[in-house]
Short mmCIF file of C-alpha atoms and ligand atoms in Angstrom, two decimals:
data_model
loop_
_atom_site.label_atom_id
_atom_site.label_comp_id
_atom_site.label_asym_id
_atom_site.label_seq_id
_atom_site.Cartn_x
_atom_site.Cartn_y
_atom_site.Cartn_z
CA MET A 218 0.51 -0.02 0.30
CA LYS A 219 1.71 3.68 -0.71
CA PRO A 220 0.68 6.01 1.50
CA SER A 221 0.09 9.50 0.25
CA ALA A 222 1.45 12.51 1.30
CA THR A 223 -0.99 13.44 3.45
CA THR A 224 -2.37 10.01 5.23
CA SER A 225 -0.20 7.64 6.42
CA ARG A 226 -1.10 4.40 7.23
CA ARG A 227 -1.32 5.62 10.85
CA GLU A 228 -2.46 8.45 10.31
CA PHE A 229 -5.77 6.54 7.63
CA LEU A 230 -6.05 3.86 11.39
CA LYS A 231 -6.50 6.69 13.68
CA LEU A 232 -8.43 9.25 10.67
CA SER A 233 -10.71 6.11 10.49
CA ALA A 234 -11.15 5.59 14.52
CA LEU A 235 -12.34 9.69 14.83
CA SER A 236 -14.63 8.90 11.81
CA ALA A 237 -16.13 5.84 13.44
CA THR A 238 -16.61 7.82 16.12
CA VAL A 239 -18.60 10.63 14.26
CA LEU A 240 -20.47 8.69 12.68
CA SER A 241 -21.95 6.86 15.02
CA VAL A 242 -22.94 10.09 17.74
CA ASN A 243 -24.02 11.39 14.17
CA SER A 244 -22.76 14.34 14.73
CA VAL A 245 -23.80 16.78 11.35
CA SER A 246 -22.82 19.75 13.40
CA ALA A 247 -18.98 18.48 13.30
CA PHE A 248 -18.70 20.18 9.81
CA PRO A 249 -16.60 24.21 10.30
CA LEU A 250 -19.63 25.11 7.58
CA THR A 251 -16.94 28.23 6.59
CA LYS A 252 -18.05 29.46 3.47
CA THR A 253 -15.69 32.23 1.27
CA ASN A 254 -16.35 34.10 -1.35
CA LYS A 255 -13.13 32.89 -3.29
CA PRO A 256 -14.52 30.68 -7.09
CA ILE A 257 -13.09 27.76 -7.64
CA VAL A 258 -13.58 25.58 -10.30
CA VAL A 259 -11.81 22.15 -10.67
CA SER A 260 -12.92 18.72 -12.98
CA THR A 261 -11.55 15.44 -14.04
CA TRP A 262 -8.30 15.03 -15.73
CA ARG A 263 -6.43 17.19 -17.93
CA ASN A 264 -9.46 19.57 -18.86
CA PRO A 265 -7.86 23.43 -18.98
CA ASP A 266 -10.66 24.30 -21.96
CA ALA A 267 -13.15 23.15 -19.62
CA ASN A 268 -12.03 25.22 -17.00
CA ALA A 269 -11.42 27.48 -19.34
CA ALA A 270 -15.86 27.82 -20.17
CA ALA A 271 -16.63 27.45 -16.28
CA TRP A 272 -14.07 29.87 -15.23
CA LYS A 273 -15.61 32.46 -18.06
CA VAL A 274 -18.43 32.26 -15.80
CA VAL A 275 -17.83 32.37 -11.91
CA ALA A 276 -15.37 34.93 -13.09
CA ALA A 277 -18.17 36.89 -14.03
CA ASN A 278 -20.19 37.07 -11.42
CA GLY A 279 -22.51 34.06 -12.80
CA ARG A 280 -23.94 30.74 -10.99
CA ALA A 281 -21.64 28.37 -10.29
CA LEU A 282 -24.34 26.42 -12.56
CA ASP A 283 -24.06 27.59 -15.55
CA ALA A 284 -20.56 27.89 -15.18
CA VAL A 285 -20.43 23.38 -14.66
CA GLU A 286 -22.77 23.47 -17.94
CA GLN A 287 -20.49 25.37 -19.87
CA GLY A 288 -17.07 23.51 -19.00
CA ALA A 289 -18.73 19.74 -19.92
CA ARG A 290 -20.21 21.04 -22.98
CA VAL A 291 -16.40 21.60 -23.97
CA PRO A 292 -15.37 17.56 -24.00
CA GLU A 293 -19.10 16.87 -25.43
CA ALA A 294 -18.29 18.86 -28.31
CA ASN A 295 -14.32 17.64 -29.12
CA PRO A 296 -14.28 14.94 -31.62
CA LYS A 297 -10.29 14.17 -29.76
CA ASP A 298 -12.30 13.02 -26.41
CA THR A 299 -12.99 9.49 -27.17
CA SER A 300 -14.48 9.18 -24.02
CA VAL A 301 -16.81 12.09 -23.74
CA GLY A 302 -19.37 13.35 -26.32
CA TYR A 303 -18.89 13.71 -29.62
CA GLY A 304 -16.17 11.72 -30.66
CA GLY A 305 -16.87 8.69 -27.68
CA LEU A 306 -15.82 5.12 -28.30
CA PRO A 307 -18.67 2.85 -29.24
CA ASP A 308 -20.35 0.32 -27.27
CA ARG A 309 -19.92 -3.45 -29.05
CA ASP A 310 -22.71 -2.52 -31.50
CA GLY A 311 -21.31 0.24 -32.86
CA CYS A 312 -23.68 2.39 -30.69
CA VAL A 313 -22.48 5.59 -29.19
CA THR A 314 -23.98 6.12 -26.28
CA LEU A 315 -23.84 8.71 -24.09
CA ASP A 316 -24.88 9.54 -19.50
CA ALA A 317 -24.69 12.95 -17.96
CA CYS A 318 -26.33 14.54 -14.49
CA ILE A 319 -25.52 18.81 -13.09
CA MET A 320 -26.54 19.21 -9.36
CA ASP A 321 -27.21 22.18 -7.90
CA GLU A 322 -26.82 23.67 -4.30
CA LYS A 323 -30.19 22.57 -3.17
CA SER A 324 -30.17 18.77 -3.87
CA ASN A 325 -31.65 19.92 -7.34
CA CYS A 326 -31.03 17.58 -10.05
CA GLY A 327 -31.77 16.09 -13.19
CA ALA A 328 -30.22 13.65 -15.72
CA VAL A 329 -30.15 11.03 -19.16
CA ALA A 330 -28.76 7.80 -19.57
CA PHE A 331 -27.88 5.57 -23.36
CA VAL A 332 -29.23 8.73 -24.65
CA GLN A 333 -28.72 8.53 -28.47
CA GLY A 334 -27.61 11.48 -31.54
CA TYR A 335 -27.45 14.16 -28.98
CA LYS A 336 -24.00 16.68 -28.36
CA HIS A 337 -25.26 18.13 -25.38
CA PRO A 338 -26.36 15.16 -23.32
CA ILE A 339 -25.96 17.58 -19.73
CA SER A 340 -27.73 19.89 -21.36
CA ILE A 341 -30.42 17.87 -21.91
CA ALA A 342 -29.69 16.70 -18.20
CA ARG A 343 -29.89 20.21 -16.94
CA ALA A 344 -33.34 20.30 -18.92
CA VAL A 345 -34.32 17.16 -17.42
CA MET A 346 -34.03 19.00 -13.74
CA GLU A 347 -35.88 22.40 -14.30
CA LYS A 348 -38.62 21.80 -16.96
CA THR A 349 -40.05 17.75 -15.91
CA PRO A 350 -41.00 16.85 -12.22
CA HIS A 351 -38.05 13.73 -13.51
CA VAL A 352 -34.18 13.48 -12.20
CA MET A 353 -33.47 10.99 -14.92
CA LEU A 354 -34.51 10.15 -18.83
CA VAL A 355 -33.58 7.07 -20.14
CA GLY A 356 -32.82 5.85 -23.81
CA LYS A 357 -35.34 6.89 -27.13
CA GLY A 358 -37.32 8.66 -24.55
CA ALA A 359 -34.30 11.16 -23.53
CA GLU A 360 -33.89 11.34 -26.92
CA GLN A 361 -37.69 12.55 -27.71
CA PHE A 362 -37.58 15.46 -24.52
CA ALA A 363 -34.21 16.37 -26.57
CA ALA A 364 -36.09 16.13 -29.85
CA SER A 365 -38.61 18.46 -28.34
CA GLN A 366 -37.04 20.79 -26.39
CA GLY A 367 -35.01 22.03 -29.06
CA PHE A 368 -31.31 19.88 -29.23
CA LYS A 369 -30.54 18.70 -32.17
CA LYS A 370 -29.89 14.87 -33.57
CA GLU A 371 -26.45 13.99 -35.64
CA ASN A 372 -24.15 11.45 -36.21
CA LEU A 373 -22.00 11.20 -32.59
CA LEU A 374 -19.89 8.45 -34.51
CA THR A 375 -16.37 9.87 -35.80
CA ARG A 376 -14.23 7.95 -38.90
CA GLU A 377 -11.41 7.90 -35.93
CA SER A 378 -13.82 6.06 -33.04
CA GLU A 379 -15.25 3.88 -35.95
CA LYS A 380 -11.69 3.28 -37.25
CA ALA A 381 -10.48 1.45 -33.55
CA TRP A 382 -14.32 0.73 -33.22
CA LYS A 383 -13.72 -1.87 -36.18
CA GLU A 384 -9.89 -3.20 -34.84
CA TRP A 385 -11.60 -3.60 -31.82
CA LEU A 386 -14.10 -6.17 -32.97
CA LYS A 387 -11.88 -8.46 -34.70
CA LYS A 388 -10.50 -9.71 -31.49
CA SER A 389 -14.01 -8.49 -30.03
CA GLU A 390 -12.34 -9.08 -27.48
CA TYR A 391 -14.17 -8.03 -23.34
CA LYS A 392 -13.09 -7.19 -21.13
CA PRO A 393 -14.85 -3.95 -19.73
CA TYR A 394 -13.02 -4.04 -15.86
CA HIS A 395 -9.48 -3.96 -17.51
CA ASN A 396 -8.37 -0.68 -18.73
CA PRO A 397 -6.20 1.42 -16.53
CA GLY A 398 -5.75 4.81 -16.96
CA GLN A 399 -7.91 4.92 -19.74
CA HIS A 400 -11.18 6.86 -18.28
CA ASP A 401 -11.23 9.81 -19.29
CA THR A 402 -15.50 11.14 -18.07
CA ILE A 403 -15.53 14.86 -17.40
CA GLY A 404 -16.77 15.60 -13.91
CA ILE A 405 -16.68 19.20 -13.36
CA LEU A 406 -17.59 21.49 -9.86
CA ALA A 407 -17.77 24.76 -9.28
CA LEU A 408 -17.95 27.26 -6.56
CA ASP A 409 -19.52 30.78 -7.39
CA ALA A 410 -18.60 33.44 -5.63
CA ASN A 411 -21.37 33.98 -3.68
CA GLY A 412 -20.87 30.54 -2.20
CA LYS A 413 -23.13 28.59 -4.52
CA LEU A 414 -21.40 24.75 -4.74
CA CYS A 415 -22.40 22.73 -8.44
CA GLY A 416 -21.67 19.47 -10.01
CA ALA A 417 -21.22 17.93 -13.34
CA CYS A 418 -20.55 15.09 -14.63
CA THR A 419 -20.39 13.93 -18.85
CA THR A 420 -19.00 10.39 -20.41
CA SER A 421 -19.49 8.04 -23.56
CA GLY A 422 -19.02 5.54 -20.82
CA MET A 423 -17.02 2.52 -21.53
CA ALA A 424 -15.45 1.92 -24.60
CA PHE A 425 -16.90 -1.08 -26.63
CA LYS A 426 -20.02 -1.41 -23.73
CA MET A 427 -22.17 -3.53 -23.47
CA HIS A 428 -25.33 -2.28 -25.82
CA GLY A 429 -27.76 -0.88 -22.91
CA ARG A 430 -24.72 -0.95 -19.90
CA VAL A 431 -25.34 2.58 -18.08
CA GLY A 432 -21.87 3.20 -15.43
CA ASP A 433 -21.92 5.69 -12.68
CA SER A 434 -21.12 9.16 -14.69
CA PRO A 435 -25.28 9.63 -14.84
CA ILE A 436 -26.87 8.41 -11.16
CA ILE A 437 -27.14 11.00 -8.33
CA GLY A 438 -24.22 9.81 -5.55
CA ALA A 439 -22.65 7.13 -7.62
CA GLY A 440 -20.92 10.10 -10.28
CA LEU A 441 -22.15 13.32 -8.79
CA TYR A 442 -23.17 13.68 -4.93
CA VAL A 443 -23.57 18.20 -3.90
CA ASP A 444 -24.71 18.69 -0.92
CA GLY A 445 -24.55 23.17 -0.72
CA GLU A 446 -24.01 23.04 2.91
CA VAL A 447 -20.87 21.09 3.31
CA GLY A 448 -19.22 19.76 -0.79
CA ALA A 449 -19.65 18.37 -3.70
CA ALA A 450 -17.85 14.22 -4.87
CA THR A 451 -17.01 13.33 -8.68
CA ALA A 452 -16.01 9.92 -10.37
CA THR A 453 -14.50 8.87 -12.49
CA GLY A 454 -12.99 5.54 -14.68
CA VAL A 455 -14.57 1.84 -13.68
CA GLY A 456 -18.50 3.27 -13.26
CA GLU A 457 -19.48 -0.43 -11.68
CA GLU A 458 -17.10 0.49 -8.87
CA MET A 459 -18.54 3.45 -7.75
CA ILE A 460 -22.37 3.19 -7.93
CA ARG A 461 -21.84 -0.75 -5.23
CA ILE A 462 -19.96 2.42 -3.23
CA ALA A 463 -21.97 5.27 -3.88
CA GLY A 464 -19.00 6.91 -4.12
CA SER A 465 -19.67 10.10 -4.33
CA ASN A 466 -22.70 10.39 -1.63
CA SER A 467 -21.12 8.41 0.33
CA ILE A 468 -17.68 11.41 0.27
CA VAL A 469 -20.02 14.44 0.30
CA GLU A 470 -21.47 12.51 3.86
CA LEU A 471 -17.81 11.53 5.08
CA MET A 472 -17.48 15.60 4.82
CA ARG A 473 -20.19 16.24 6.45
CA GLN A 474 -18.95 14.32 8.84
CA GLY A 475 -15.87 16.14 9.20
CA LEU A 476 -13.66 14.49 7.41
CA THR A 477 -11.96 17.57 4.13
CA PRO A 478 -12.60 16.58 1.15
CA GLN A 479 -9.15 14.27 1.21
CA ALA A 480 -9.97 11.88 3.95
CA ALA A 481 -13.25 11.25 2.25
CA CYS A 482 -11.38 10.86 -1.27
CA GLU A 483 -9.51 8.42 0.22
CA GLU A 484 -11.76 6.00 2.73
CA ALA A 485 -14.17 5.91 -0.32
CA ILE A 486 -11.67 4.73 -3.07
CA LYS A 487 -9.77 2.47 0.24
CA ARG A 488 -13.63 0.97 0.97
CA LEU A 489 -13.36 0.30 -2.73
CA ILE A 490 -10.17 -1.56 -2.47
CA ARG A 491 -11.29 -3.38 0.80
CA LYS A 492 -14.70 -4.59 -0.81
CA ARG A 493 -12.73 -5.53 -3.93
CA GLY A 494 -9.38 -7.54 -2.61
CA GLU A 495 -5.73 -5.57 -4.12
CA GLU A 496 -5.40 -7.95 -6.53
CA LYS A 497 -8.61 -7.31 -7.87
CA ALA A 498 -8.65 -3.55 -7.17
CA LYS A 499 -5.33 -3.10 -8.79
CA GLU A 500 -6.75 -3.47 -12.30
CA LEU A 501 -9.51 -0.63 -11.30
CA SER A 502 -9.06 2.53 -12.58
CA VAL A 503 -11.53 4.48 -9.58
CA ALA A 504 -10.39 8.07 -8.93
CA PHE A 505 -12.72 10.66 -6.94
CA LEU A 506 -12.42 14.38 -6.82
CA ALA A 507 -14.04 17.09 -4.00
CA LEU A 508 -14.09 19.99 -3.28
CA SER A 509 -15.83 21.52 0.69
CA VAL A 510 -17.91 25.11 0.19
CA ASN A 511 -14.78 26.61 2.42
CA GLY A 512 -12.95 25.85 0.11
CA GLU A 513 -11.10 22.55 0.48
CA VAL A 514 -10.03 20.10 -2.65
CA GLY A 515 -9.03 16.74 -2.40
CA ALA A 516 -8.35 13.14 -4.76
CA TYR A 517 -7.41 9.83 -4.51
CA SER A 518 -7.19 6.89 -6.86
CA THR A 519 -6.99 3.64 -7.05
CA ASN A 520 -3.54 3.34 -9.55
CA ASP A 521 -0.86 6.13 -10.34
CA VAL A 522 -2.24 7.52 -13.39
CA PHE A 523 -5.28 10.52 -12.08
CA GLU A 524 -4.94 14.06 -12.44
CA TYR A 525 -7.32 16.86 -12.50
CA THR A 526 -7.58 20.46 -13.18
CA LEU A 527 -8.29 22.87 -10.79
CA THR A 528 -9.00 26.55 -11.80
CA THR A 529 -8.98 29.71 -8.38
CA PRO A 530 -7.70 32.89 -8.67
CA ASP A 531 -4.34 32.23 -7.62
CA GLN A 532 -3.99 29.05 -10.32
CA MET A 533 -5.33 29.61 -13.82
CA HIS A 534 -6.04 25.59 -14.81
CA SER A 535 -3.50 23.85 -13.14
CA VAL A 536 -2.34 20.22 -13.55
CA ILE A 537 -2.20 19.04 -10.63
CA ARG A 538 -1.83 14.60 -10.28
CA SER A 539 -2.83 12.95 -7.75
CA GLU A 540 -2.28 10.66 -5.22
CA SER A 541 -3.26 7.37 -5.48
CA TYR A 542 -3.37 3.20 -3.65
CA PHE A 543 -0.85 1.77 -5.82
N1 LIG B 223 -17.47 5.98 -15.59
C1 LIG B 223 -17.86 5.83 -16.50
C2 LIG B 223 -18.93 5.19 -16.56
O1 LIG B 223 -17.74 3.91 -15.79
O2 LIG B 223 -18.89 4.64 -17.29
#
């Protein structure tokens, strides 16, 4: 086990004991609700352009909700990003199917899953949140709703992604778990100048997945969770693993009990590894990113490949390597 710079094994044990204590007394008031008015944008992986789009909104005193939507739309429109939106690698039947969700500081949320033919699932998710009484629409229903809202239908399978799929078809080896470092779902969190915290998550999911497979990214509590009084968390990697531990929600709840975003991300990854065992977990690429309402950032991953992009008034789109368990 590789101890992180912030938490040695001994410290982790102490932290676990502390967290067990605070959890057992359900001490909600343990969380210091000190808000800052400092805008912060943080996103999974190397996403300076996404952060720049989000920053443009919060730097002009705009809403964190608009910021995360604008940020997520950048990789969705980028054909070179093969894990998100247009240009995303297809499923094993050659269909590009997209998942996304969005959540605001009041726990309003919207999600779409298994959507085909629409480049910006994050904006459809926002429309689900704002224009329907529901939280999630999937498949044909989500597509009908998108059409009714004026979203443009288009082909999302680029020549490059089709070529990669045809190459994959030659062997058709279905190994959904063995892809360390190959996943770059974007999760983006923003704290605006008014202290409002929001998040968005968007993906084309696992490359060459089974038709109909949906991962964590559109699942509120797995790929994304926001509590405007506490903090927000988002995830990237093998979605089945985040769903099993309700990863993003778990991190926010750990933060509510007093853990820092860093300690909460580390605990979530270690929980996942305890359940899977180290041997299997070594093959799983999973990472979490968290932001507290008082402006602290945390990140942790299973393997040593995860990086994230941080934007504050003092740091313009810095790419930071995350600590990892292995
Ligand atoms: N984390 C994205 C997915 O597994 O689909």
